[in-house]
Amino acid sequence: MSTLAQGKADLERASTAQKVADMLRERVLDGDLAPGLRLSEEAIGGALGVSRNTLREAFRLLTRDRLLVHEHSRGVFVRRPSGTDVRDLYAARRVIECGSLRLWDDVAEAQREAVRAPVRQAVARAEQNDWTRAGQANIQFHRGIVGLAGSSRLSDESDRLFAELMLAFRVAQEINDFYQTYVPWNRRIVELLDDGRTTQAVDQLAEYFDAAEQDLVARLEAHQSKGNVKS
Amino acid sequence: MSTLAQGKADLERASTAQKVADMLRERVLDGDLAPGLRLSEEAIGGALGVSRNTLREAFRLLTRDRLLVHEHSRGVFVRRPSGTDVRDLYAARRVIECGSLRLWDDVAEAQREAVRAPVRQAVARAEQNDWTRAGQANIQFHRGIVGLAGSSRLSDESDRLFAELMLAFRVAQEINDFYQTYVPWNRRIVELLDDGRTTQAVDQLAEYFDAAEQDLVARLEAHQSKGNVKS
DNA sequence: ATCGTAGAATCGTTCAACAATCCAACGATC
DNA sequence: GATCGTTGGATTGTTGAACGATTCTACGAT
């Protein structure tokens, strides 16, 4: 069954535009393509050996995922979240994740474990000072929370929000040290959940968002005046 | 200020692909293009006088809005929501709208009025047996609820969910008579809110979703076997 | 009746070209 | 000297044709 699903996934991985989009997505999330950077059709199309039309299709796919922004007749740019964007992002996350977490007691055990496991992993990574992987585990934690709702549409949208937030982290230059503060917080949330104190856990999550938003916005607006955009 | 924003909106309305997408969106939501219908690039491109590449860009835009689905090497189709899709959709709405409504007491009065007004309008339309406009007002009610969260990303995503739900209504053939049952329900929710009983209002909204989902899924799966897809 | 195969139809992608738009440098005017 | 047109050059927007790849349909073989 799993081999069949795997085979089907491979078969669907056909489109050139899709492959180009995947490659560019990785480059953007890794920071090789900095926020604010303009992506020239000619330069990138030439470098990747695909035609302009195909590249434009790839751009549309990434625009849908909010990694790129399209400005008419000006080109596409790597998204550069502003303070306003971050506030909008966290307002959405508060509703989605707090609402999902409230379902904790009603869902299957496997879904709950998908919340606990990433926190254990994040703690372990943090002890090894591996903040990159700790950050990835942190995202898995939040993905697990949204997964409690059992809606693939909601999970997909959350993934887009997370990706956008990654860009904001990059602009604020706090990729590595950001999670240091919040890993223990997540652990406490899971403890509350396992204690049956779901409401308090939700409150903690809301507070986490308040603190994270405030922190990120502050750092972002400190950096936003500097025109750190590579050409 | 508003005139400036208006002028800017007009200026941004430049792209051909965007205009084609807007036209097609209207045709899909009006039901001229039935769910399940395949949209031939050649036929539509020829009819609208745009090239295939431009049309494909328009398709991508509508795919992002979930009105169309793209199947590799097979073409694009008007989305035809299944029972599974509807359950997913309502799972998302439950989290988003119930979570937003919980913010009722914390938001500005203007935002609350954006929830009340559509209900008054829906009641008035319903009394005139104008179910089409009553349905539109009903959507505005739910848009107002999501607006309480103050996140444009969340509102945009909700609009996409609503659009998808409209397609489900069309498949279930209950465009007109569906709201008849639920308009009074919405009115009761607003009454509870104005009484300061926010928690009960949220519970009512959740029940509304349960009932609507069950109703819609039942009618959908009754119709799904019939291959009512025009070619 | 099922299966496989050939042919038609359609999509995926590329290429070349031109119009429309934006941008940066230059120069004119006050 | 600063602001405001103007002029090219570069880039995007859009088109049309072309061809390989994939899917669909219908026909015929077993």
XYZ file of C-alpha atoms (C1' of nucleotides) in Angstrom:
522
model
C 0.000 0.000 0.000
C 2.751 2.368 0.902
C 4.795 1.239 -2.087
C 1.828 1.885 -4.318
C 1.356 5.352 -2.932
C 5.075 5.966 -3.378
C 4.917 4.836 -6.978
C 1.985 7.047 -7.660
C 3.797 9.992 -6.128
C 6.736 9.341 -8.419
C 4.534 9.176 -11.447
C 2.922 12.478 -10.625
C 6.334 14.108 -10.328
C 6.489 14.779 -14.020
C 6.191 18.447 -14.828
C 9.315 20.446 -15.601
C 7.807 23.560 -14.087
C 7.170 21.607 -10.912
C 10.759 20.455 -10.697
C 12.055 23.959 -11.315
C 9.713 25.284 -8.646
C 10.940 22.669 -6.176
C 14.529 23.610 -6.841
C 13.846 27.315 -6.438
C 11.802 26.699 -3.292
C 14.771 24.985 -1.719
C 17.100 27.791 -2.722
C 14.772 30.382 -1.247
C 14.204 28.547 2.038
C 17.931 27.876 2.380
C 18.603 31.565 1.973
C 20.616 31.304 -1.225
C 18.072 33.632 -2.745
C 17.647 36.457 -0.278
C 14.315 38.152 0.477
C 13.803 41.152 -1.765
C 15.930 39.751 -4.547
C 14.508 40.050 -8.027
C 14.493 36.845 -10.044
C 15.343 37.593 -13.656
C 13.539 35.365 -16.121
C 16.401 35.415 -18.569
C 19.165 34.768 -16.046
C 17.445 31.951 -14.170
C 15.892 30.409 -17.247
C 19.279 30.360 -18.919
C 21.037 28.932 -15.888
C 18.482 26.165 -15.465
C 18.075 25.440 -19.142
C 14.323 25.941 -19.296
C 12.335 28.257 -21.466
C 10.860 31.490 -20.215
C 7.322 30.200 -20.381
C 8.087 27.157 -18.289
C 9.975 29.282 -15.798
C 7.037 31.628 -15.527
C 4.835 28.672 -14.669
C 7.275 27.732 -11.928
C 7.132 31.310 -10.654
C 3.355 31.103 -10.468
C 3.573 27.966 -8.390
C 5.909 29.629 -5.919
C 3.793 32.751 -5.898
C 0.888 30.566 -4.823
C 3.017 29.352 -1.937
C 3.756 32.970 -1.069
C 7.514 32.538 -1.393
C 7.601 34.926 -4.334
C 5.651 38.058 -5.090
C 4.755 39.076 -8.595
C 4.737 42.733 -9.556
C 3.236 43.477 -12.906
C 5.767 44.294 -15.613
C 8.460 44.464 -12.954
C 9.153 40.826 -12.335
C 9.053 38.401 -9.455
C 10.858 38.935 -6.168
C 11.661 36.765 -3.211
C 9.083 37.765 -0.636
C 10.333 40.147 2.033
C 7.859 40.134 4.923
C 7.273 43.414 6.692
C 6.214 43.978 10.284
C 2.637 44.251 9.078
C 2.975 40.901 7.334
C 4.259 39.258 10.501
C 1.381 40.621 12.550
C -1.044 39.305 9.931
C 0.718 35.958 9.970
C 0.502 35.576 13.722
C -3.131 36.666 13.803
C -3.842 33.788 11.431
C -1.719 31.340 13.397
C -3.419 32.269 16.665
C -6.807 31.367 15.249
C -5.708 28.242 13.402
C -3.382 26.681 15.942
C -5.250 27.587 19.103
C -8.446 26.373 17.491
C -6.789 23.128 16.433
C -5.180 22.544 19.796
C -8.565 22.839 21.482
C -9.481 19.592 19.716
C -6.743 17.718 21.594
C -9.071 15.533 23.640
C -11.231 14.564 20.677
C -8.664 13.240 18.220
C -6.912 9.931 17.654
C -3.826 9.070 19.681
C -1.644 9.030 16.569
C -2.443 12.682 15.969
C -1.509 13.592 19.528
C 1.775 11.743 19.168
C 2.523 13.817 16.069
C 2.542 16.798 18.421
C 4.590 15.252 21.228
C 7.319 13.633 19.157
C 8.686 16.824 17.538
C 8.983 18.468 20.923
C 11.087 15.579 22.239
C 13.215 15.854 19.146
C 13.562 19.618 19.449
C 14.714 19.274 23.045
C 17.310 16.702 22.052
C 18.569 18.847 19.177
C 18.728 21.906 21.370
C 20.879 20.064 23.910
C 23.319 19.365 21.085
C 23.234 23.032 20.073
C 21.898 21.929 16.686
C 19.562 24.872 16.277
C 18.926 24.262 12.619
C 17.365 20.859 13.263
C 15.759 22.122 16.441
C 14.042 24.736 14.342
C 12.843 22.110 11.894
C 11.453 20.029 14.749
C 9.737 23.119 16.081
C 7.949 23.529 12.784
C 6.918 19.885 12.926
C 5.430 20.589 16.342
C 3.238 23.308 14.904
C 2.381 21.203 11.883
C 1.262 18.507 14.271
C -0.979 20.955 16.081
C -2.687 22.019 12.876
C -2.983 18.368 11.921
C -5.298 17.835 14.884
C -8.006 19.602 12.902
C -7.846 16.892 10.263
C -8.131 19.239 7.311
C -5.560 18.963 4.564
C -6.566 22.397 3.311
C -5.860 23.914 6.688
C -2.562 22.061 6.919
C -1.512 23.218 3.458
C -2.339 26.808 4.240
C -0.392 26.545 7.477
C 2.611 25.264 5.578
C 2.455 28.375 3.447
C 2.274 30.537 6.545
C 5.286 28.739 8.008
C 7.265 29.230 4.821
C 6.480 32.921 4.847
C 7.531 33.092 8.467
C 10.839 31.458 7.609
C 11.474 34.371 5.274
C 10.671 36.804 8.043
C 13.187 35.010 10.292
C 15.767 35.396 7.592
C 15.137 39.115 7.214
C 15.364 39.491 10.976
C 18.553 37.411 10.948
C 17.477 35.222 13.817
C 17.444 31.802 12.251
C 19.537 30.053 14.847
C 19.043 31.694 18.183
C 15.328 32.299 17.931
C 14.143 28.905 19.064
C 16.451 28.863 22.051
C 13.881 30.763 24.054
C 10.831 28.895 22.892
C 11.755 25.226 22.950
C 11.130 24.975 26.726
C 7.842 26.756 26.186
C 6.699 24.084 23.772
C 7.685 21.394 26.209
C 5.541 22.986 28.875
C 2.573 23.052 26.493
C 2.858 19.318 25.911
C 3.099 18.714 29.665
C -0.109 20.624 30.218
C -1.818 18.660 27.471
C -0.784 15.322 28.941
C -2.039 16.527 32.303
C -5.489 17.015 30.794
C -5.241 20.780 31.223
C -6.060 21.508 27.600
C -7.430 24.990 28.183
C -4.271 26.113 29.940
C -2.186 24.650 27.136
C -4.127 26.701 24.616
C -3.571 29.798 26.729
C 0.138 29.057 26.838
C 0.228 28.667 23.089
C -1.502 32.036 22.691
C 1.048 33.638 24.974
C 3.821 32.026 22.996
C 2.437 33.651 19.872
C 2.216 37.026 21.572
C 5.829 36.853 22.682
C 7.136 35.478 19.397
C 5.281 38.076 17.370
C 6.501 40.938 19.499
C 10.068 39.678 19.381
C 10.083 39.075 15.665
C 8.416 42.357 14.741
C 10.875 44.281 16.875
C 13.900 42.655 15.285
C 12.367 42.935 11.854
C 11.740 46.643 12.047
C 15.259 47.138 13.385
C 16.617 45.489 10.256
C 14.122 46.701 7.692
C 15.678 50.135 7.226
C 18.963 48.587 6.188
C 18.611 47.824 2.524
C 20.204 44.409 2.771
C 19.119 43.262 -0.658
C 21.678 41.609 -2.819
C 21.459 42.274 -6.516
C -7.297 58.396 0.281
C -9.994 56.071 -0.894
C -9.810 57.544 -4.379
C -6.085 56.942 -4.409
C -6.534 53.344 -3.359
C -9.196 52.982 -6.039
C -6.893 54.389 -8.682
C -4.141 52.071 -7.619
C -6.471 49.093 -7.841
C -7.382 50.110 -11.385
C -3.768 50.474 -12.364
C -2.941 47.031 -11.073
C -5.697 45.558 -13.197
C -3.428 45.277 -16.170
C -2.547 41.714 -16.964
C -4.388 39.859 -19.694
C -4.091 36.598 -17.827
C -5.679 38.282 -14.828
C -8.612 39.531 -16.856
C -9.122 36.124 -18.426
C -8.979 34.530 -14.985
C -11.572 36.984 -13.660
C -13.892 36.214 -16.552
C -13.525 32.484 -16.089
C -13.975 32.774 -12.333
C -17.302 34.469 -12.870
C -18.399 31.823 -15.347
C -17.472 29.048 -12.951
C -19.190 30.591 -9.925
C -22.294 31.362 -11.988
C -22.454 27.751 -13.027
C -21.967 28.340 -16.744
C -18.977 26.047 -16.473
C -20.179 23.025 -14.548
C -18.046 21.184 -11.986
C -16.143 18.347 -13.604
C -16.044 20.044 -16.994
C -12.734 19.950 -18.778
C -11.485 23.295 -20.029
C -9.803 22.821 -23.381
C -6.892 25.167 -23.911
C -7.517 25.406 -27.610
C -11.278 25.927 -27.411
C -11.243 28.547 -24.664
C -8.123 30.273 -25.921
C -9.650 30.558 -29.340
C -12.993 31.797 -28.027
C -11.370 34.453 -25.872
C -8.717 35.428 -28.381
C -5.726 34.801 -26.151
C -2.756 32.583 -26.738
C -2.328 29.228 -25.083
C 0.510 30.410 -22.868
C -1.493 33.316 -21.520
C -4.498 31.085 -20.972
C -2.352 28.633 -19.060
C -1.280 31.448 -16.759
C -4.922 32.267 -16.152
C -5.524 28.602 -15.358
C -2.750 28.682 -12.785
C -4.360 31.658 -11.092
C -7.695 29.877 -10.835
C -5.999 26.688 -9.697
C -4.516 28.695 -6.849
C -8.041 29.741 -5.914
C -9.054 26.085 -6.033
C -11.744 26.667 -8.623
C -9.878 24.527 -11.130
C -7.828 21.397 -10.706
C -4.861 20.620 -12.886
C -4.152 17.040 -13.914
C -0.849 16.487 -15.599
C -1.081 15.910 -19.343
C -4.853 15.704 -19.017
C -5.803 19.330 -18.699
C -7.648 21.521 -16.243
C -11.121 20.793 -14.933
C -13.684 22.749 -13.006
C -13.327 21.463 -9.480
C -15.918 18.922 -8.443
C -15.857 18.608 -4.660
C -16.433 15.164 -3.209
C -17.881 14.245 0.154
C -14.348 13.964 1.480
C -13.597 17.463 0.229
C -16.652 18.859 1.975
C -15.703 17.234 5.261
C -12.210 18.708 4.918
C -13.692 22.087 4.100
C -15.933 22.126 7.151
C -13.134 20.912 9.427
C -11.176 23.976 8.312
C -14.143 26.305 8.693
C -14.870 25.035 12.190
C -11.382 25.951 13.338
C -11.157 29.247 11.493
C -14.613 30.658 12.106
C -15.149 29.403 15.636
C -11.707 30.668 16.542
C -12.411 34.044 14.961
C -15.806 34.369 16.573
C -14.258 33.822 19.988
C -12.543 37.188 19.493
C -15.911 38.970 19.362
C -15.476 40.888 22.600
C -11.958 42.061 21.782
C -12.433 43.668 18.377
C -13.529 47.067 17.142
C -17.223 47.829 16.814
C -16.932 48.227 13.046
C -15.815 44.616 12.754
C -18.770 43.412 14.817
C -21.134 45.393 12.633
C -19.673 43.632 9.589
C -21.093 40.452 11.116
C -24.511 41.818 12.112
C -25.353 43.701 8.924
C -25.260 40.711 6.544
C -27.604 38.777 8.811
C -30.159 41.605 8.745
C -29.816 41.684 5.005
C -30.141 37.914 4.671
C -33.326 37.953 6.736
C -34.785 40.694 4.558
C -33.889 38.875 1.357
C -35.287 35.636 2.685
C -38.620 37.301 3.441
C -38.759 38.333 -0.218
C -37.925 34.766 -1.270
C -34.792 36.128 -2.922
C -32.623 33.178 -2.028
C -29.817 34.072 -4.381
C -29.138 37.355 -2.600
C -29.880 35.762 0.752
C -27.125 33.291 0.004
C -24.732 36.094 -0.888
C -25.533 37.860 2.369
C -24.951 34.603 4.212
C -21.471 34.431 2.770
C -20.870 38.017 3.849
C -21.864 36.959 7.362
C -19.186 34.327 7.415
C -16.669 36.651 5.809
C -17.408 39.087 8.599
C -16.749 36.411 11.197
C -13.351 35.595 9.715
C -12.636 39.314 9.502
C -12.742 39.501 13.293
C -9.332 37.836 13.325
C -7.869 40.782 11.421
C -5.702 38.678 9.143
C -5.942 39.278 5.423
C -4.249 35.927 4.802
C -6.909 34.154 6.808
C -9.655 36.083 5.054
C -8.229 35.279 1.638
C -7.980 31.610 2.451
C -11.550 31.633 3.710
C -12.691 33.180 0.460
C -11.120 30.270 -1.330
C -12.880 27.841 0.962
C -16.190 29.595 0.324
C -15.664 29.459 -3.419
C -14.962 25.764 -3.218
C -18.069 25.291 -1.129
C -20.111 27.098 -3.756
C -19.025 24.433 -6.202
C -20.111 21.744 -3.776
C -23.523 23.413 -3.497
C -23.772 23.360 -7.246
C -22.948 19.673 -7.447
C -25.531 18.970 -4.753
C -28.031 21.169 -6.602
C -29.104 23.041 -3.538
C -28.158 26.584 -4.427
C -31.467 28.170 -3.571
C -33.159 26.200 -0.838
C -30.109 25.500 1.262
C -30.046 28.727 3.194
C -33.723 28.558 4.031
C -32.950 26.410 7.054
C -29.913 28.287 8.241
C -30.784 31.969 8.024
C -32.716 31.847 11.333
C -29.768 30.027 12.847
C -27.441 32.866 11.948
C -29.853 35.362 13.459
C -29.823 33.446 16.721
C -26.020 33.521 16.758
C -26.006 37.303 16.475
C -28.599 37.569 19.253
C -26.394 35.511 21.536
C -23.387 37.669 20.685
C -25.238 40.892 21.455
C -26.366 39.339 24.730
C -22.737 38.882 25.712
C -23.062 35.107 25.544
C -20.115 34.681 23.214
C -19.300 31.120 24.201
C -22.834 29.936 23.461
C -22.700 31.736 20.125
C -19.540 29.830 19.231
C -21.212 26.576 20.214
C -24.175 27.426 18.015
C -21.878 28.150 15.125
C -20.180 24.789 15.608
C -23.554 23.062 15.596
C -24.474 24.961 12.471
C -21.376 23.574 10.811
C -22.182 20.051 11.947
C -25.681 20.245 10.522
C -24.645 21.949 7.296
C -21.839 19.485 6.688
C -24.040 16.489 7.286
C -26.763 17.864 5.055
C -24.426 18.787 2.244
C -22.465 15.547 2.296
C -25.652 13.523 2.203
C -27.031 15.386 -0.797
C -23.651 15.363 -2.485
C -23.199 11.634 -2.276
C -26.723 11.150 -3.533
C -25.865 13.132 -6.652
C -22.276 12.048 -7.148
C -23.098 8.750 -8.814
C -25.025 10.495 -11.556
C -22.469 11.538 -14.114
C -23.903 15.007 -14.590
C -20.896 16.372 -16.413
C -21.488 18.234 -19.606
C -18.869 17.808 -22.279
C -16.183 -9.890 -23.625
C -11.376 -8.597 -22.660
C -7.222 -7.106 -24.115
C -3.880 -4.785 -26.939
C -2.739 -1.656 -30.450
C -2.848 2.233 -33.912
C -4.258 6.846 -34.699
C -6.200 11.165 -33.322
C -6.487 14.665 -30.041
C -4.467 17.285 -26.451
C -1.034 18.731 -23.336
C 4.035 20.059 -22.199
C 7.725 22.659 -23.639
C 10.608 25.286 -26.525
C 11.774 29.054 -29.541
C 11.602 33.478 -31.824
C 9.577 37.734 -32.249
C 7.404 42.109 -31.104
C 4.695 45.287 -28.191
C 4.318 47.293 -23.647
C 6.378 48.684 -19.593
C 9.874 49.979 -16.469
C 14.322 51.942 -15.268
C 18.415 54.671 -15.240
C 21.041 58.138 -17.278
C 21.085 62.387 -19.452
C 19.909 66.988 -20.199
C 16.578 71.136 -19.893
C 14.375 74.495 -17.163
C 13.691 77.371 -13.292
C 21.503 72.862 -7.618
C 17.152 70.434 -7.575
C 13.160 69.107 -10.066
C 11.180 67.736 -14.096
C 10.703 65.720 -19.104
C 12.999 62.852 -22.433
C 15.508 59.266 -24.462
C 17.378 54.802 -24.922
C 18.220 50.156 -23.075
C 16.702 46.313 -20.524
C 13.018 43.330 -18.985
C 8.507 41.682 -18.898
C 3.895 40.543 -21.368
C 1.926 38.198 -25.073
C 1.637 35.881 -29.318
C 2.119 32.130 -32.771
C 4.097 28.107 -34.513
C 6.284 23.879 -33.911
C 7.296 19.174 -32.146
C 7.775 15.474 -28.699
C 5.113 13.179 -25.032
C 0.992 11.625 -23.061
C -3.754 10.446 -22.998
C -7.944 9.075 -25.046
C -10.826 6.558 -28.443
C -12.035 3.253 -31.437
C -11.019 -0.566 -33.880
C -9.745 -5.249 -34.298
C -7.512 -9.700 -32.428
C -7.796 -13.442 -29.372
